[in-house]
Amino acid sequence: MSRDSSAGIFSTAVETAFLVGVVMPGGDEAEAEASLRELAGLADTMGLSVVGLAGVKLREVNSRFFIGSGRAEEIADAAREAEADCIIFDRPLSPSQQRNWESRFGLCVIDREEVIIDIFAGRARTKEAVLQVALARQEYSLPRLTRAWTHLSRQRGGSKATRDSGETQLETDRRIVLNKIARLKREIAAVKADRSVMRKRRTAVPVPSVSVIGYTNAGKSSLLNALSGADVFVEDRLFATLDPTSRRVTFDNGSEAVVTDTVGFIRNLPHHLIDAFRSTLEETLEADLLVHLIDASDPDCETHIRVTESVLADLGAAGKRTLTVFNKTDACDGDTVSRLRRLYPEALFISVKEREGWGPLKTRIAEELSALFTLKTVRIPYSRYALAAQIRREGRVIEERFDGDAVVLKAYIPNHLGDLF
């Protein structure tokens, strides 16, 4: 089956998939099963129907097919019997392994990474996200170009006497892809520069920022909609949100914050794909408060917590002020909620759908934001009037009066300005 890497993974209609989960040597079977279930969710997001599953426990990695040749034969037969249009591995395959599968069994074979790239391509909306996904796709396809051509030895260019100076079709295609990669990197650098300028403008009138983070499909977009009255796209599928969406929210105590919905994390996400949503991760690093939203109804929710915390640590955001919130309690039994409460006594438990636990959540967020400020009465001489302007801009003034050669402010002052008094 051919494919067109510029328009998507597949160049012909593909509707069904056969999934292969792999337990690596010394690996955990339960973790592999959970990852395979997640792959089924990714396939659904991609628009594919799963018609079969197979699990493989490896003693060692096979260089030709990743798994043993005998087991590969069995899986190929099972995929054909299930009338699957493609086989999807839950582990990354090397370019040569994909070629070996397709040439030996005549079946389309892809891996988890290629599925995620395709989903990202379908969900990206902002210019930067579109460019980043295009770059990820080109870099992924570069070592796999031989899968797309059957006439690789044909020469182009050169005269009859100088034929060796021409290019093979593969060399021509490599050059085209490398040129695309260079162009995309230049365009991304320009977009990043523009975003840096926009961020500086936004912080010129600073408002506390909150990033809603967590595993994919935890309900982050629904939470932003409920807090702000926005209409952010919501769908019960993995990676419904790729681009960051921010809304200003006013809380009951009068405090305000910019709340950002971010892309969900996922296990086994290839590191180079993180750049495909770098902008949303940078919003996370800049935030004053992280709201870590967790799907309490998911049996793998504790693994999801570890994955999210691991990604935050990799980003350098592990020490940030974080509020842990379990969502979808309406879909849980009482025993599950009780166990999670014991394990996470500081967490809040809500249902965005049913608006359960809504009051305590909004109050807690407002309290966490208030902790970023200290109520003080300060006397500022006119010679330092710029400081008074900064307090008005970054804090919240309660009272103001003039006293001789100074202005006296009673205000909530950002903690980072505390050393100036």
Coordinates of N, CA, C and O in Angstrom, one line a residue, residues 184-341:
L184 N 11.2 24.8 6.8 CA 10.3 24.8 8.0 C 11.0 25.3 9.2 O 10.4 26.1 10.0
K185 N 12.3 25.0 9.4 CA 13.0 25.5 10.6 C 13.2 27.0 10.6 O 13.1 27.7 11.6
R186 N 13.4 27.6 9.4 CA 13.5 29.0 9.3 C 12.1 29.7 9.6 O 12.1 30.7 10.3
E187 N 11.0 29.1 9.1 CA 9.7 29.7 9.4 C 9.3 29.6 10.9 O 8.7 30.5 11.4
I188 N 9.7 28.4 11.5 CA 9.4 28.2 12.9 C 10.2 29.2 13.7 O 9.7 29.8 14.7
A189 N 11.4 29.5 13.4 CA 12.3 30.5 14.1 C 11.6 31.9 14.0 O 11.6 32.6 15.0
A190 N 11.1 32.2 12.9 CA 10.4 33.5 12.7 C 9.1 33.6 13.6 O 8.9 34.6 14.2
V191 N 8.3 32.5 13.6 CA 7.1 32.5 14.4 C 7.4 32.6 15.9 O 6.8 33.3 16.7
K192 N 8.5 31.9 16.3 CA 8.9 31.9 17.7 C 9.3 33.3 18.1 O 9.0 33.8 19.2
A193 N 10.0 34.0 17.2 CA 10.4 35.4 17.5 C 9.1 36.3 17.7 O 9.1 37.1 18.6
D194 N 8.1 36.1 16.8 CA 6.9 36.9 17.0 C 6.2 36.6 18.3 O 5.6 37.4 18.9
R195 N 6.2 35.3 18.7 CA 5.5 34.9 19.9 C 6.2 35.5 21.1 O 5.6 35.8 22.1
S196 N 7.5 35.6 21.1 CA 8.3 36.1 22.2 C 7.9 37.6 22.3 O 7.7 38.1 23.5
V197 N 7.7 38.3 21.2 CA 7.3 39.7 21.3 C 5.9 39.8 21.9 O 5.6 40.7 22.8
M198 N 5.0 38.9 21.5 CA 3.6 38.9 22.0 C 3.6 38.6 23.5 O 2.8 39.2 24.3
R199 N 4.5 37.7 24.0 CA 4.5 37.4 25.4 C 5.0 38.6 26.2 O 4.5 38.9 27.3
K200 N 6.0 39.3 25.7 CA 6.4 40.5 26.4 C 5.3 41.6 26.5 O 5.2 42.2 27.5
R201 N 4.6 41.7 25.4 CA 3.4 42.7 25.5 C 2.4 42.3 26.5 O 1.8 43.1 27.2
R202 N 2.2 40.9 26.6 CA 1.2 40.4 27.5 C 1.6 40.6 29.0 O 0.8 41.0 29.8
T203 N 2.9 40.4 29.2 CA 3.4 40.6 30.6 C 3.6 42.0 31.0 O 3.9 42.3 32.1
A204 N 3.5 42.9 30.0 CA 3.6 44.4 30.4 C 2.5 44.8 31.3 O 2.6 45.7 32.1
V205 N 1.3 44.1 31.2 CA 0.2 44.3 32.1 C -0.1 43.0 32.8 O -1.0 42.3 32.4
P206 N 0.8 42.6 33.7 CA 0.7 41.2 34.2 C -0.5 40.8 35.0 O -1.0 41.6 35.8
V207 N -1.1 39.7 34.7 CA -2.2 39.1 35.4 C -1.7 37.7 35.7 O -1.1 37.0 34.9
P208 N -2.0 37.2 37.0 CA -1.5 35.8 37.3 C -2.0 34.8 36.2 O -3.1 34.9 35.7
S209 N -1.2 33.8 36.0 CA -1.5 32.8 34.9 C -1.7 31.4 35.5 O -0.9 31.1 36.4
V210 N -2.6 30.7 35.0 CA -2.9 29.3 35.4 C -2.9 28.4 34.2 O -3.5 28.7 33.2
S211 N -2.2 27.3 34.3 CA -2.2 26.4 33.2 C -2.8 25.1 33.7 O -2.5 24.6 34.7
V212 N -3.8 24.6 32.9 CA -4.5 23.4 33.2 C -3.7 22.3 32.5 O -3.7 22.3 31.2
I213 N -3.1 21.4 33.2 CA -2.3 20.3 32.6 C -2.8 19.0 33.0 O -3.7 18.8 33.8
G214 N -2.3 17.9 32.4 CA -2.7 16.6 32.7 C -2.7 15.7 31.5 O -2.3 16.1 30.4
Y215 N -3.0 14.4 31.8 CA -3.0 13.4 30.7 C -4.1 13.8 29.7 O -5.1 14.5 30.0
T216 N -3.9 13.3 28.5 CA -4.9 13.6 27.4 C -6.3 13.0 27.8 O -6.4 11.9 28.4
N217 N -7.3 13.7 27.4 CA -8.7 13.3 27.7 C -9.1 13.3 29.1 O -10.0 12.6 29.5
A218 N -8.4 14.2 29.9 CA -8.8 14.3 31.4 C -9.9 15.3 31.6 O -10.5 15.3 32.7
G219 N -10.3 16.1 30.6 CA -11.3 17.1 30.7 C -10.8 18.5 30.8 O -11.6 19.4 31.3
K220 N -9.6 18.8 30.4 CA -9.0 20.1 30.5 C -9.8 21.2 29.8 O -10.0 22.3 30.3
S221 N -10.2 20.9 28.5 CA -11.0 21.9 27.8 C -12.3 22.2 28.4 O -12.8 23.3 28.4
S222 N -13.0 21.1 28.9 CA -14.2 21.3 29.6 C -14.1 22.1 30.8 O -15.0 23.0 31.1
L223 N -13.0 22.0 31.5 CA -12.8 22.8 32.7 C -12.6 24.3 32.3 O -13.2 25.1 33.0
L224 N -11.8 24.5 31.3 CA -11.7 25.9 30.9 C -13.0 26.5 30.4 O -13.3 27.7 30.8
N225 N -13.8 25.8 29.7 CA -15.1 26.3 29.3 C -16.0 26.6 30.5 O -16.6 27.6 30.6
A226 N -15.9 25.7 31.5 CA -16.8 25.9 32.7 C -16.3 27.2 33.5 O -17.1 27.9 34.1
L227 N -15.0 27.4 33.6 CA -14.4 28.5 34.4 C -14.7 29.8 33.7 O -15.0 30.8 34.4
S228 N -14.6 29.8 32.4 CA -14.6 31.1 31.7 C -15.8 31.4 30.9 O -16.0 32.5 30.4
G229 N -16.7 30.4 30.7 CA -17.8 30.5 29.8 C -17.4 30.5 28.3 O -18.1 31.0 27.5
A230 N -16.2 30.0 28.1 CA -15.7 30.0 26.7 C -16.3 28.8 25.9 O -17.1 28.0 26.5
D231 N -16.0 28.7 24.7 CA -16.5 27.6 23.9 C -15.4 26.9 23.2 O -15.4 26.7 22.0
V232 N -14.4 26.4 24.0 CA -13.3 25.7 23.4 C -13.7 24.3 23.0 O -14.6 23.6 23.6
F233 N -13.2 23.8 21.8 CA -13.6 22.5 21.3 C -13.4 21.4 22.3 O -12.3 21.3 22.9
V234 N -14.4 20.6 22.4 CA -14.3 19.5 23.4 C -14.8 18.2 22.6 O -15.8 18.2 21.9
E235 N -14.0 17.1 22.8 CA -14.4 15.8 22.2 C -13.8 14.7 23.1 O -12.7 14.9 23.7
D236 N -14.6 13.6 23.3 CA -14.1 12.5 24.1 C -13.2 11.6 23.3 O -13.4 10.5 23.0
R237 N -12.0 12.2 22.9 CA -11.0 11.5 22.2 C -9.6 12.0 22.6 O -9.5 13.1 23.1
L238 N -8.6 11.2 22.4 CA -7.3 11.6 22.8 C -6.8 12.7 21.9 O -7.1 12.8 20.7
F239 N -6.1 13.7 22.5 CA -5.5 14.8 21.7 C -6.6 15.6 21.0 O -6.4 16.1 19.9
A240 N -7.8 15.9 21.7 CA -8.8 16.8 21.1 C -8.2 18.2 21.0 O -8.6 19.0 20.2
T241 N -7.3 18.5 22.0 CA -6.7 19.9 22.0 C -5.2 19.7 21.7 O -4.5 18.9 22.3
L242 N -4.7 20.5 20.7 CA -3.3 20.6 20.5 C -2.7 22.0 20.7 O -1.7 22.1 21.3
D243 N -3.5 23.0 20.3 CA -3.0 24.4 20.4 C -3.5 24.9 21.7 O -4.6 24.6 22.2
P244 N -2.7 25.8 22.4 CA -3.1 26.3 23.7 C -4.2 27.4 23.5 O -4.2 28.1 22.5
T245 N -5.2 27.4 24.4 CA -6.2 28.3 24.4 C -6.3 29.0 25.8 O -6.3 28.3 26.8
S246 N -6.3 30.4 25.8 CA -6.2 31.1 27.0 C -7.5 32.0 27.1 O -8.0 32.6 26.2
R247 N -8.0 32.1 28.4 CA -9.2 32.9 28.7 C -8.9 33.6 30.0 O -8.4 33.0 30.9
R248 N -9.4 34.9 30.1 CA -9.3 35.6 31.4 C -10.5 35.2 32.3 O -11.7 35.2 31.8
V249 N -10.3 34.8 33.5 CA -11.3 34.4 34.5 C -11.3 35.3 35.7 O -10.2 35.6 36.2
T250 N -12.5 35.7 36.1 CA -12.6 36.4 37.4 C -13.2 35.5 38.5 O -14.2 34.9 38.2
F251 N -12.6 35.5 39.6 CA -13.0 34.6 40.7 C -13.9 35.4 41.7 O -13.9 36.7 41.6
D252 N -14.5 34.7 42.6 CA -15.4 35.3 43.5 C -14.8 36.4 44.4 O -15.5 37.4 44.8
N253 N -13.5 36.3 44.7 CA -12.9 37.3 45.6 C -12.4 38.6 44.8 O -11.8 39.4 45.3
G254 N -12.8 38.6 43.5 CA -12.4 39.7 42.7 C -11.0 39.5 41.9 O -10.7 40.4 41.1
S255 N -10.3 38.5 42.3 CA -9.0 38.3 41.6 C -9.2 37.8 40.2 O -10.2 37.1 39.9
E256 N -8.2 38.1 39.4 CA -8.3 37.6 38.0 C -7.1 36.8 37.6 O -6.0 36.9 38.2
A257 N -7.3 35.9 36.6 CA -6.2 35.1 36.1 C -6.4 34.8 34.7 O -7.6 34.7 34.2
V258 N -5.3 34.6 33.9 CA -5.4 34.0 32.6 C -5.2 32.5 32.7 O -4.2 32.0 33.1
V259 N -6.3 31.8 32.3 CA -6.3 30.3 32.4 C -6.0 29.7 31.0 O -6.7 30.1 30.1
T260 N -5.1 28.8 30.9 CA -4.7 28.2 29.6 C -5.0 26.7 29.6 O -4.5 26.0 30.5
D261 N -5.6 26.3 28.6 CA -5.9 24.9 28.4 C -4.7 24.4 27.5 O -4.4 24.9 26.5
T262 N -4.1 23.3 28.0 CA -2.9 22.8 27.3 C -3.1 21.4 26.7 O -4.0 20.7 27.1
V263 N -2.2 21.0 25.8 CA -2.3 19.7 25.2 C -2.0 18.6 26.3 O -1.3 18.8 27.2
G264 N -2.7 17.5 26.1 CA -2.5 16.4 27.1 C -1.3 15.7 26.9 O -0.7 15.5 25.8
F265 N -0.7 15.2 28.0 CA 0.5 14.3 28.0 C 0.0 12.9 27.7 O -1.1 12.5 27.8
I266 N 1.0 12.1 27.3 CA 0.7 10.7 27.0 C 2.0 9.8 27.1 O 3.1 10.4 27.0
R267 N 1.8 8.6 27.5 CA 3.0 7.7 27.7 C 3.7 7.4 26.4 O 3.0 7.4 25.3
N268 N 5.0 7.2 26.4 CA 5.8 6.8 25.3 C 5.7 7.8 24.1 O 5.7 7.4 22.9
L269 N 5.6 9.1 24.5 CA 5.6 10.1 23.4 C 7.0 10.4 23.0 O 7.8 10.7 23.9
P270 N 7.4 10.2 21.8 CA 8.7 10.4 21.3 C 9.2 11.9 21.6 O 8.4 12.8 21.4
H271 N 10.4 12.0 22.2 CA 10.8 13.3 22.6 C 10.8 14.4 21.6 O 10.5 15.5 21.8
H272 N 11.2 14.0 20.3 CA 11.3 15.1 19.3 C 9.9 15.6 18.9 O 9.8 16.7 18.3
L273 N 8.8 14.8 19.3 CA 7.5 15.3 19.0 C 7.0 16.4 20.0 O 6.0 17.1 19.7
I274 N 7.7 16.5 21.1 CA 7.4 17.6 22.0 C 7.4 18.9 21.4 O 6.6 19.8 21.7
D275 N 8.3 19.1 20.4 CA 8.4 20.4 19.7 C 7.1 20.7 19.0 O 6.8 21.9 18.6
A276 N 6.3 19.7 18.6 CA 5.1 19.9 17.9 C 4.1 20.7 18.7 O 3.1 21.2 18.2
F277 N 4.2 20.8 20.0 CA 3.4 21.6 20.8 C 4.2 22.4 21.8 O 3.8 22.6 23.0
R278 N 5.4 22.9 21.4 CA 6.3 23.6 22.2 C 5.6 24.9 22.8 O 5.8 25.2 24.0
S279 N 4.8 25.5 22.0 CA 4.1 26.8 22.5 C 3.3 26.5 23.8 O 3.3 27.3 24.7
T280 N 2.5 25.4 23.8 CA 1.7 25.1 24.9 C 2.5 24.7 26.1 O 2.2 25.0 27.3
L281 N 3.7 24.1 25.9 CA 4.5 23.7 27.0 C 5.2 25.0 27.6 O 5.4 25.0 28.8
E282 N 5.5 25.9 26.7 CA 6.1 27.2 27.3 C 5.1 27.9 28.1 O 5.5 28.6 29.1
E283 N 3.8 27.9 27.8 CA 2.8 28.5 28.6 C 2.8 27.8 30.0 O 2.6 28.5 31.0
T284 N 3.0 26.5 30.0 CA 3.1 25.8 31.3 C 4.3 26.3 32.1 O 4.1 26.5 33.3
L285 N 5.4 26.5 31.5 CA 6.6 26.9 32.3 C 6.4 28.3 32.8 O 7.0 28.7 33.8
E286 N 5.7 29.2 32.1 CA 5.5 30.6 32.5 C 4.4 30.7 33.5 O 4.3 31.8 34.2
A287 N 3.6 29.7 33.8 CA 2.4 29.9 34.6 C 2.8 30.1 36.1 O 3.8 29.5 36.6
D288 N 1.9 30.8 36.8 CA 2.1 31.0 38.3 C 1.5 29.8 39.0 O 2.0 29.5 40.1
L289 N 0.5 29.1 38.5 CA -0.1 28.0 39.1 C -0.4 27.0 38.1 O -1.0 27.3 37.0
L290 N -0.2 25.7 38.4 CA -0.6 24.6 37.6 C -1.7 23.9 38.2 O -1.7 23.6 39.4
V291 N -2.8 23.6 37.4 CA -3.9 22.8 37.9 C -3.8 21.5 37.2 O -4.0 21.3 36.0
H292 N -3.3 20.4 37.9 CA -3.1 19.1 37.4 C -4.4 18.3 37.4 O -4.9 17.9 38.5
L293 N -5.1 18.2 36.3 CA -6.4 17.6 36.2 C -6.2 16.1 35.8 O -5.5 15.8 34.9
I294 N -6.9 15.2 36.5 CA -6.8 13.8 36.4 C -8.1 13.2 36.2 O -9.1 13.5 36.9
D295 N -8.2 12.2 35.3 CA -9.5 11.5 35.1 C -9.6 10.4 36.2 O -8.9 9.3 36.1
A296 N -10.4 10.6 37.2 CA -10.5 9.7 38.3 C -11.1 8.4 37.9 O -10.9 7.3 38.5
S297 N -11.9 8.4 36.8 CA -12.6 7.2 36.4 C -11.7 6.2 35.6 O -12.1 5.1 35.3
D298 N -10.5 6.7 35.2 CA -9.6 5.8 34.4 C -8.9 4.9 35.3 O -8.2 5.3 36.2
P299 N -8.9 3.6 35.1 CA -8.2 2.6 35.9 C -6.7 2.9 35.9 O -6.0 2.4 36.9
D300 N -6.2 3.5 34.9 CA -4.7 3.8 34.9 C -4.4 5.2 35.4 O -3.3 5.7 35.0
C301 N -5.2 5.8 36.1 CA -5.0 7.2 36.5 C -3.7 7.5 37.3 O -3.1 8.5 37.1
E302 N -3.3 6.5 38.1 CA -2.1 6.7 38.9 C -0.9 6.7 38.0 O 0.1 7.4 38.2
T303 N -0.9 5.8 36.9 CA 0.2 5.8 35.9 C 0.2 7.2 35.2 O 1.2 7.7 34.9
H304 N -1.0 7.7 34.9 CA -1.1 9.0 34.2 C -0.5 10.1 35.0 O 0.1 11.0 34.5
I305 N -0.7 10.0 36.3 CA -0.1 11.0 37.2 C 1.4 11.0 37.1 O 2.1 12.0 37.0
R306 N 2.0 9.8 37.1 CA 3.4 9.6 37.1 C 4.0 10.1 35.7 O 5.0 10.7 35.7
V307 N 3.2 9.8 34.6 CA 3.7 10.3 33.3 C 3.7 11.8 33.3 O 4.7 12.4 32.8
T308 N 2.7 12.4 33.8 CA 2.6 13.9 33.7 C 3.7 14.5 34.6 O 4.4 15.5 34.2
E309 N 3.9 14.0 35.8 CA 4.9 14.5 36.7 C 6.3 14.3 36.0 O 7.2 15.2 36.2
S310 N 6.5 13.2 35.3 CA 7.8 12.9 34.7 C 8.1 14.0 33.6 O 9.2 14.5 33.4
V311 N 7.0 14.3 32.8 CA 7.2 15.3 31.7 C 7.5 16.6 32.3 O 8.3 17.4 31.8
L312 N 6.7 17.0 33.4 CA 7.0 18.3 34.0 C 8.4 18.4 34.5 O 9.1 19.4 34.4
A313 N 8.9 17.3 35.1 CA 10.3 17.3 35.5 C 11.3 17.5 34.4 O 12.2 18.3 34.5
D314 N 11.0 16.9 33.2 CA 11.8 17.0 32.1 C 11.8 18.5 31.6 O 12.8 19.0 31.0
L315 N 10.7 19.2 31.8 CA 10.6 20.5 31.3 C 11.1 21.5 32.3 O 11.2 22.7 32.0
G316 N 11.5 21.1 33.5 CA 12.0 22.0 34.5 C 10.9 22.7 35.3 O 11.1 23.7 35.9
A317 N 9.7 22.1 35.3 CA 8.6 22.7 36.0 C 8.1 21.9 37.2 O 7.0 22.1 37.7
A318 N 9.0 21.0 37.7 CA 8.6 20.1 38.7 C 8.3 20.8 40.0 O 7.5 20.4 40.8
G319 N 9.0 22.0 40.3 CA 8.8 22.7 41.5 C 7.7 23.7 41.6 O 7.6 24.4 42.5
K320 N 7.0 23.8 40.5 CA 5.9 24.9 40.4 C 4.8 24.6 41.4 O 4.4 23.4 41.7
R321 N 4.1 25.7 41.8 CA 2.9 25.6 42.7 C 1.9 24.8 41.9 O 1.5 25.2 40.8
T322 N 1.4 23.7 42.4 CA 0.5 22.8 41.7 C -0.7 22.4 42.5 O -0.5 22.1 43.7
L323 N -1.9 22.5 41.9 CA -3.1 22.1 42.6 C -3.6 20.8 41.9 O -3.8 20.8 40.7
T324 N -3.7 19.7 42.6 CA -4.1 18.4 42.1 C -5.6 18.3 42.1 O -6.2 18.5 43.2
V325 N -6.3 18.0 41.0 CA -7.7 17.9 40.9 C -8.1 16.7 40.2 O -7.7 16.4 39.1
F326 N -8.9 15.8 40.8 CA -9.5 14.7 40.2 C -10.8 15.0 39.6 O -11.7 15.5 40.3
N327 N -11.0 14.7 38.3 CA -12.2 15.0 37.6 C -13.0 13.7 37.3 O -12.5 12.6 37.5
K328 N -14.2 13.9 36.8 CA -15.1 12.7 36.4 C -15.5 11.8 37.6 O -15.6 10.6 37.4
T329 N -15.7 12.4 38.8 CA -16.1 11.6 39.9 C -17.5 11.0 39.7 O -17.8 10.0 40.3
D330 N -18.3 11.7 38.8 CA -19.6 11.1 38.6 C -19.6 9.8 37.9 O -20.5 9.0 37.9
A331 N -18.4 9.4 37.3 CA -18.3 8.1 36.6 C -17.5 7.1 37.5 O -17.2 6.1 37.0
C332 N -17.3 7.4 38.7 CA -16.6 6.6 39.6 C -17.5 6.0 40.7 O -18.5 6.6 41.1
D333 N -17.1 4.8 41.2 CA -17.8 4.3 42.4 C -17.2 4.9 43.6 O -16.2 5.4 43.6
G334 N -18.0 4.7 44.7 CA -17.6 5.3 46.0 C -16.2 4.8 46.5 O -15.4 5.6 47.1
D335 N -16.0 3.5 46.3 CA -14.7 2.9 46.8 C -13.5 3.6 46.1 O -12.5 3.8 46.7
T336 N -13.6 3.8 44.8 CA -12.5 4.4 44.0 C -12.2 5.8 44.5 O -11.0 6.2 44.7
V337 N -13.3 6.6 44.7 CA -13.0 8.0 45.2 C -12.4 8.0 46.6 O -11.5 8.7 46.9
S338 N -12.9 7.0 47.5 CA -12.4 7.0 48.8 C -10.9 6.6 48.8 O -10.1 7.2 49.6
R339 N -10.5 5.7 48.0 CA -9.1 5.2 47.9 C -8.3 6.4 47.4 O -7.2 6.6 48.0
L340 N -8.7 7.1 46.4 CA -7.9 8.2 45.9 C -7.8 9.4 46.9 O -6.8 10.0 47.0
R341 N -8.9 9.6 47.7 CA -8.8 10.6 48.7 C -7.8 10.2 49.8 O -7.1 11.1 50.3

